[in-house]
Short mmCIF file of C-alpha atoms and ligand atoms in Angstrom, two decimals:
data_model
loop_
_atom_site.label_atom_id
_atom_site.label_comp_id
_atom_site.label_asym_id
_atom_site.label_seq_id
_atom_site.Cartn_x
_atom_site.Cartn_y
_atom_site.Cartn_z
CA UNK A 1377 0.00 0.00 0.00
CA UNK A 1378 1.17 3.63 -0.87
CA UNK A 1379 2.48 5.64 2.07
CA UNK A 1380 -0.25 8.46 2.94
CA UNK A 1381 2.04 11.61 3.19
CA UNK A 1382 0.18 14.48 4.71
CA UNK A 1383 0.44 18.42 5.71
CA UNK A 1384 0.64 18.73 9.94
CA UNK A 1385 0.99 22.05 11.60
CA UNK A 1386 2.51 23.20 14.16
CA UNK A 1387 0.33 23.84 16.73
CA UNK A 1388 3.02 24.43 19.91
CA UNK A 1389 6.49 24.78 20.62
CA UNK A 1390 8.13 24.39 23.91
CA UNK A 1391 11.63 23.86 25.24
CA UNK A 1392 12.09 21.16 27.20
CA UNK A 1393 15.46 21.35 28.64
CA UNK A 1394 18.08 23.72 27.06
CA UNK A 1395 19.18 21.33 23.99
CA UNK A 1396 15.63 19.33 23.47
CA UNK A 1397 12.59 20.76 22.22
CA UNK A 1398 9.07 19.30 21.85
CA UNK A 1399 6.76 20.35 19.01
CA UNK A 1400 2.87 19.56 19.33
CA UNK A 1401 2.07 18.89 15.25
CA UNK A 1402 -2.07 18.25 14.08
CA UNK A 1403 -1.92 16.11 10.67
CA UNK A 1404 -4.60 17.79 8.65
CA UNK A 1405 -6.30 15.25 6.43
CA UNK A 1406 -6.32 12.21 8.84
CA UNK A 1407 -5.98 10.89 12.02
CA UNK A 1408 -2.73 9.16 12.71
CA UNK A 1409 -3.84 6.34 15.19
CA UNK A 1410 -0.80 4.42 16.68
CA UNK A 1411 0.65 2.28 19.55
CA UNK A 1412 3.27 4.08 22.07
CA UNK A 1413 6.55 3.09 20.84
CA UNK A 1414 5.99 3.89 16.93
CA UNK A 1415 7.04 7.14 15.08
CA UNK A 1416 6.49 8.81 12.22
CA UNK A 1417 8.48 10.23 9.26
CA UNK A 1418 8.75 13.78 8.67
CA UNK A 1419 9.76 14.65 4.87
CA UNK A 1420 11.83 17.97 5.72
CA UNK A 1421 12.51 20.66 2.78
CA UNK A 1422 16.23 20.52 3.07
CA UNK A 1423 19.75 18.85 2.22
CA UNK A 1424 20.87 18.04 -1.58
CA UNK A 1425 17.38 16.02 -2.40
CA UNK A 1426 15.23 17.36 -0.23
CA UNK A 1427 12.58 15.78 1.02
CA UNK A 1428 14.80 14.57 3.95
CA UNK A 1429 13.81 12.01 5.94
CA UNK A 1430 13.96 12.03 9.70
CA UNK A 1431 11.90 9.63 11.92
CA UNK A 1432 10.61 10.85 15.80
CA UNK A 1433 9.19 8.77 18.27
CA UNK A 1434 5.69 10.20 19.36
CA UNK A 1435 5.94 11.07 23.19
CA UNK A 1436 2.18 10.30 24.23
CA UNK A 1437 -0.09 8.27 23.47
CA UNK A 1438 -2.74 9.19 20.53
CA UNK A 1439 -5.80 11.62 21.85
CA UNK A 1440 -8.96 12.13 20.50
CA UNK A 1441 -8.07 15.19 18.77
CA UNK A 1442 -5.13 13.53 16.76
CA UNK A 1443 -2.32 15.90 17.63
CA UNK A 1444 0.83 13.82 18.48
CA UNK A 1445 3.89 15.34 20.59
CA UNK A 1446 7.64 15.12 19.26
CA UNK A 1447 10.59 15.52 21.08
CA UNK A 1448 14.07 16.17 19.56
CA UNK A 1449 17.44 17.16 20.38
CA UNK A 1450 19.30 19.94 18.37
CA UNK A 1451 22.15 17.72 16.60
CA UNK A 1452 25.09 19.70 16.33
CA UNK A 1453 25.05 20.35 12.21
CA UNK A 1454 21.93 17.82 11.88
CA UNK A 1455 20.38 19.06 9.07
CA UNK A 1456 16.61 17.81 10.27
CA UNK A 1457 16.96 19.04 13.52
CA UNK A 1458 18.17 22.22 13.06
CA UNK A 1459 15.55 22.63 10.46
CA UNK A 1460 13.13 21.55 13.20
CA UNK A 1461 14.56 24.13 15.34
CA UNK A 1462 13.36 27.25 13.18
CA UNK A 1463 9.67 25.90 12.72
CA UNK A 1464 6.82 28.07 14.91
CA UNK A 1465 3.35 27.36 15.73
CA UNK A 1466 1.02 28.01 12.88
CA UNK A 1467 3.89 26.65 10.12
CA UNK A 1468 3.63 23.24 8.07
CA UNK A 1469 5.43 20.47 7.54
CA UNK A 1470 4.96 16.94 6.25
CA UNK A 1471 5.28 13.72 7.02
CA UNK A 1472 3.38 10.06 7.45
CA UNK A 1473 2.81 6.92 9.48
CA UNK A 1474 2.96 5.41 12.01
CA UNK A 1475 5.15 2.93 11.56
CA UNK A 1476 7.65 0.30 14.09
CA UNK A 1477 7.45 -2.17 15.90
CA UNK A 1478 9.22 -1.07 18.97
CA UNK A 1479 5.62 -1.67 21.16
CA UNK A 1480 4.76 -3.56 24.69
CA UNK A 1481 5.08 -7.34 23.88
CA UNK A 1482 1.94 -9.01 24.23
CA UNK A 1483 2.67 -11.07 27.55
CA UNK A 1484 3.72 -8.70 30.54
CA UNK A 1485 4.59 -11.76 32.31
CA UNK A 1486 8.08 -10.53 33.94
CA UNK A 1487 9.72 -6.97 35.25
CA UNK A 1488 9.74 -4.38 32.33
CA UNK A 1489 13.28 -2.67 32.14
CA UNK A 1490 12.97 0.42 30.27
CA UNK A 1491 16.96 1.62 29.44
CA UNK A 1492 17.88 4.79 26.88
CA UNK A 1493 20.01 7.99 26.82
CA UNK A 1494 18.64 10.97 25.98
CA UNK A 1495 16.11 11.79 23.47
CA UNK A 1496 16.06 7.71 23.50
CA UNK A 1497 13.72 8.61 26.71
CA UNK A 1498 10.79 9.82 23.81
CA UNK A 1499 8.78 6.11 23.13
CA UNK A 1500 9.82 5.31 26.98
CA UNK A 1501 7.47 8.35 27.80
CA UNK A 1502 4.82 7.25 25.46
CA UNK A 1503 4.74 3.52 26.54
CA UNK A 1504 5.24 4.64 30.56
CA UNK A 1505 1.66 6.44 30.12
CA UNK A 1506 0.09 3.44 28.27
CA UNK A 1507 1.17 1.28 30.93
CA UNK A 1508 -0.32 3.60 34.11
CA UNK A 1509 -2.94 4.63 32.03
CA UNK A 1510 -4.52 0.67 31.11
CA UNK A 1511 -3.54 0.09 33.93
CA UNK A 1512 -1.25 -2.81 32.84
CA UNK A 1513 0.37 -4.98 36.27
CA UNK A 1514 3.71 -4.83 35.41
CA UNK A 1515 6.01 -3.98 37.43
CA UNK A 1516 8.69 -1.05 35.90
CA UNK A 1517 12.16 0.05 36.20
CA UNK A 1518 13.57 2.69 33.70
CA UNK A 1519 17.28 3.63 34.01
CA UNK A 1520 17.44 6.96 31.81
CA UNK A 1521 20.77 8.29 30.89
CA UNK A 1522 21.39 11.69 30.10
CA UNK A 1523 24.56 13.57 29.00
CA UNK A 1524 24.30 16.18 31.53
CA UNK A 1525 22.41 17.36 35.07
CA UNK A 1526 19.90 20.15 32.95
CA UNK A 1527 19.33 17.57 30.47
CA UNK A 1528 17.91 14.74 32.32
CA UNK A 1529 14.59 14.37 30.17
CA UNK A 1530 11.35 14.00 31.55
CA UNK A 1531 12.65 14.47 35.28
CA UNK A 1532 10.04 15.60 37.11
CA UNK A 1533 7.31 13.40 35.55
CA UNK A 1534 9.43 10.25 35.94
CA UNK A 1535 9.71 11.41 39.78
CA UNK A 1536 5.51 12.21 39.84
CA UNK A 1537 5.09 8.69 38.14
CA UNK A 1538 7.73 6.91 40.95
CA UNK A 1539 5.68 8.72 43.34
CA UNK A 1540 1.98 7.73 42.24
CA UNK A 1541 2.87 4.05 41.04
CA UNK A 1542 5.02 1.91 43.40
CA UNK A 1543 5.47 -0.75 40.69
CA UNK A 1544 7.38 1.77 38.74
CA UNK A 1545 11.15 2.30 39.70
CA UNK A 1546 13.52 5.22 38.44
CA UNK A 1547 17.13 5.46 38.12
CA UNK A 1548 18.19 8.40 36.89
CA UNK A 1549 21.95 8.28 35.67
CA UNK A 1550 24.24 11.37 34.52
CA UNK A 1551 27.27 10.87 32.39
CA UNK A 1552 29.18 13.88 30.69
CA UNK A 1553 32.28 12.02 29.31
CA UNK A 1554 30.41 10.41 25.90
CA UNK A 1555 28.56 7.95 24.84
CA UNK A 1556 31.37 5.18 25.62
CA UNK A 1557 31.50 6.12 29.29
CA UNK A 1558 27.66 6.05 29.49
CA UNK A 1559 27.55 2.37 28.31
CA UNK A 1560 30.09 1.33 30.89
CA UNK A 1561 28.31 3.00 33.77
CA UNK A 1562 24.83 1.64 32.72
CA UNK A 1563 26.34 -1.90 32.65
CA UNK A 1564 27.67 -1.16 36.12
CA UNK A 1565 24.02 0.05 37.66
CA UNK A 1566 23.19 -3.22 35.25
CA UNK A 1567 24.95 -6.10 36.80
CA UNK A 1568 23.08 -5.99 40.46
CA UNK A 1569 19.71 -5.99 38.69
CA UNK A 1570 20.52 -8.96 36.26
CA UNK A 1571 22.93 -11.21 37.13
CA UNK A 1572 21.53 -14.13 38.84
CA UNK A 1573 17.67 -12.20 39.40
CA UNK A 1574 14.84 -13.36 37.62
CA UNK A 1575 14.58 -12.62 34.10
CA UNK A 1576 13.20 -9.27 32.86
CA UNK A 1577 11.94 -8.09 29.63
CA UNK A 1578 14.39 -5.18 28.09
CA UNK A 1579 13.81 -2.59 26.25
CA UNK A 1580 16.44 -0.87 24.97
CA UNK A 1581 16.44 3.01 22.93
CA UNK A 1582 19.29 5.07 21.56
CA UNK A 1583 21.72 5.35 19.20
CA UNK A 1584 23.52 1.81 18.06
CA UNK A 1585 26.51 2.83 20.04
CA UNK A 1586 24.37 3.13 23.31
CA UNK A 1587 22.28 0.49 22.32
CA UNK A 1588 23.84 -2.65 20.79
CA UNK A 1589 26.51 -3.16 23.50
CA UNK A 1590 23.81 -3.19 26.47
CA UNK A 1591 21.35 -6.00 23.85
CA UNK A 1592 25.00 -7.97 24.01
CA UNK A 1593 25.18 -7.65 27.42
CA UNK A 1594 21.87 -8.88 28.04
CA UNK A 1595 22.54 -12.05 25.50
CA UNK A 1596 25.41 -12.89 26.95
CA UNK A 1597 23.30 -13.39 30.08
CA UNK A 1598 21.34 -16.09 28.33
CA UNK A 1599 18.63 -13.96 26.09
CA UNK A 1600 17.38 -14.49 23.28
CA UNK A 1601 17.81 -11.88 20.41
CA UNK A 1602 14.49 -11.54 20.07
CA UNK A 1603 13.70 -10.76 23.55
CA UNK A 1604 15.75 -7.67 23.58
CA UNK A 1605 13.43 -5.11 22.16
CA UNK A 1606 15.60 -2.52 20.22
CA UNK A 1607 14.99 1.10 18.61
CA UNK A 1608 17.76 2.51 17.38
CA UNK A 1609 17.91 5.90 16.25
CA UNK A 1610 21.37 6.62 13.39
C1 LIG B 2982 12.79 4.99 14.54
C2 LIG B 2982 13.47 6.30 14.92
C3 LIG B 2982 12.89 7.12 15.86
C4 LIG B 2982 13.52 8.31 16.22
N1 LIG B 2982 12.93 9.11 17.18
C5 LIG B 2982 13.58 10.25 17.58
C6 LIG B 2982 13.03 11.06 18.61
O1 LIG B 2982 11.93 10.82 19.13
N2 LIG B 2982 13.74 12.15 19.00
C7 LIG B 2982 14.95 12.47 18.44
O2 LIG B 2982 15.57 13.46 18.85
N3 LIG B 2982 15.48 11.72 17.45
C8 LIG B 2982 14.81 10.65 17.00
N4 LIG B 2982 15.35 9.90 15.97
C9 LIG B 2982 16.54 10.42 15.27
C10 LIG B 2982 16.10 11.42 14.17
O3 LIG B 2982 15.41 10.74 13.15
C11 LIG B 2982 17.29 12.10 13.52
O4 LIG B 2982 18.23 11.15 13.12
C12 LIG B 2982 17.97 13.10 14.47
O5 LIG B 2982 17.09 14.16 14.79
C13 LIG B 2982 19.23 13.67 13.81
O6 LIG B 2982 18.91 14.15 12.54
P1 LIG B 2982 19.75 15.32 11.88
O7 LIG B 2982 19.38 15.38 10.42
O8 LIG B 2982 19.58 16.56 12.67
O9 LIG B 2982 21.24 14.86 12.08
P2 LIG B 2982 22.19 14.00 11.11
O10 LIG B 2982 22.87 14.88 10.15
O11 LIG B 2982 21.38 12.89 10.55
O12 LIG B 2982 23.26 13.46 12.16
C14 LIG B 2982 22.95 12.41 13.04
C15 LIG B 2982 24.17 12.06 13.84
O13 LIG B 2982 24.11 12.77 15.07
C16 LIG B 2982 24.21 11.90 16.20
N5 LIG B 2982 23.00 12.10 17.02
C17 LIG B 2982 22.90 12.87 18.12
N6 LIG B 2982 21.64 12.87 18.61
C18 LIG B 2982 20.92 12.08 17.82
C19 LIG B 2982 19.56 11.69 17.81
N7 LIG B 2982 18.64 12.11 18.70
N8 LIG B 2982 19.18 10.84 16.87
C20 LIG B 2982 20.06 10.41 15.92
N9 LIG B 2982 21.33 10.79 15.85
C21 LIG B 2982 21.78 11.60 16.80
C22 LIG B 2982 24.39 10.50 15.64
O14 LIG B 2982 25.72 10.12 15.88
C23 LIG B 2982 24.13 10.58 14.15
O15 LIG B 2982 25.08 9.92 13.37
C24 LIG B 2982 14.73 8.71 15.59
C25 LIG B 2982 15.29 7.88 14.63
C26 LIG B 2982 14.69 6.69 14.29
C27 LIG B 2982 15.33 5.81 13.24
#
């Protein structure tokens, strides 16, 4: 089936922390209905062949109205970001979807662990509020990584959610010295919570670098490929 490409516009922009922005965008001919965890594809007017494509994560869960929330960080000479960065409420843009696969799996049988860095936080949001809000028994632990103190994303409303739902565990964990660094410290805060515990169900998001060395830490440990849930974002 042909992709349905559509005109969204911007209804809000807000700053989220001093490198990560979140735009509120409506599509204008149809209703994007998705599950937390997919994203769509925005076809930006920029680069050598413009239209250039850039995928975001929505950051809640579809509403009623059909507006969905992204939430980026301002690459440093990203072309799609920094375009991002100049739009305003009341401007156009264009994209489709949903599309991915990086969802709850079906059986919630064993401890969700929720691990990403950064903007890798945006499905973890999104699939966070569809768990409280169906009120799905599963008990949660996210570990979310940022790269510095004022850009731990989401802070406060991982703290609120830790607050209201005592299934849900946070572990927030700050690493300025790269992306290298980060991985060795989150298989440090790692090893307590999986070596010989009962199996959990991960979920990992980021960029490969982040993200493939933490799914081979968790096969080494005996899991299968498949039950490491991946998104990776480069
Ligand atoms: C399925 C999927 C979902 C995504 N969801 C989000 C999202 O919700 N929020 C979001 O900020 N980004 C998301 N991304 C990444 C996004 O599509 C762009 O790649 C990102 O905004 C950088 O684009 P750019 O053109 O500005 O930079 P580019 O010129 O494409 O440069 C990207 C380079 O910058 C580095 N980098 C730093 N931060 C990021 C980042 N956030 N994503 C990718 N590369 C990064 C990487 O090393 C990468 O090689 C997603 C990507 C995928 C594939």
């Amino acid at each position: 089936m042909a992709e349905l490409t559509q005109p969204a516009t911007v209804l809000s922009v807000t700053d989220l922390t001093p490198h990560v922005r979140q735009l509120v965008v409506k599509p204008k001919t149809t209703k994007i209905s998705f599950q937390p965890g997919q994203w769509v594809s925005l076809k930006l007017p920029v680069g050598p062949r413009p239209p250039l494509n850039r995928a975001y994560s929505m950051a809640d869960p579809s509403s009623p109205y059909g507006e969905l929330t992204l939430v980026f960080d301002r690459v440093p000479g990203g072309l799609g970001s920094n375009y991002l960065y100049q739009l305003k409420s009341g401007d156009e843009m264009t994209l489709s979807g949903p599309y991915g696969n990086f969802i709850l799996p079906p059986a919630l049988d064993r401890e969700l662990l929720l691990i990403a860095r950064y903007t890798g936080l945006v499905p973890m949001r999104c699939l966070l509020k569809q768990v409280f809000s169906e009120k799905i028994h599963v008990p949660v632990l996210l570990i979310a990584v940022a790269p510095s103190e004022d850009e731990v994303l989401f802070h406060q409303e991982w703290l609120t959610m830790a607050i209201q739902y005592p299934s849900f565990r946070y572990l927030p964990l700050v690493v300025q010295t790269g992306e290298a660094d980060a991985v060795e410290k989150t298989l440090s805060m790692l090893n307590p919570l999986v070596n010989d515990q009962p199996k959990v169900i991960p979920m990992l998001c980021g960029t490969k670098s982040f993200v493939r060395p933490l799914r081979a830490y968790f096969m080494e440990r005996g899991y299968d490929r498949k039950d490491v849930k991946i998104e990776t974002y480069d």
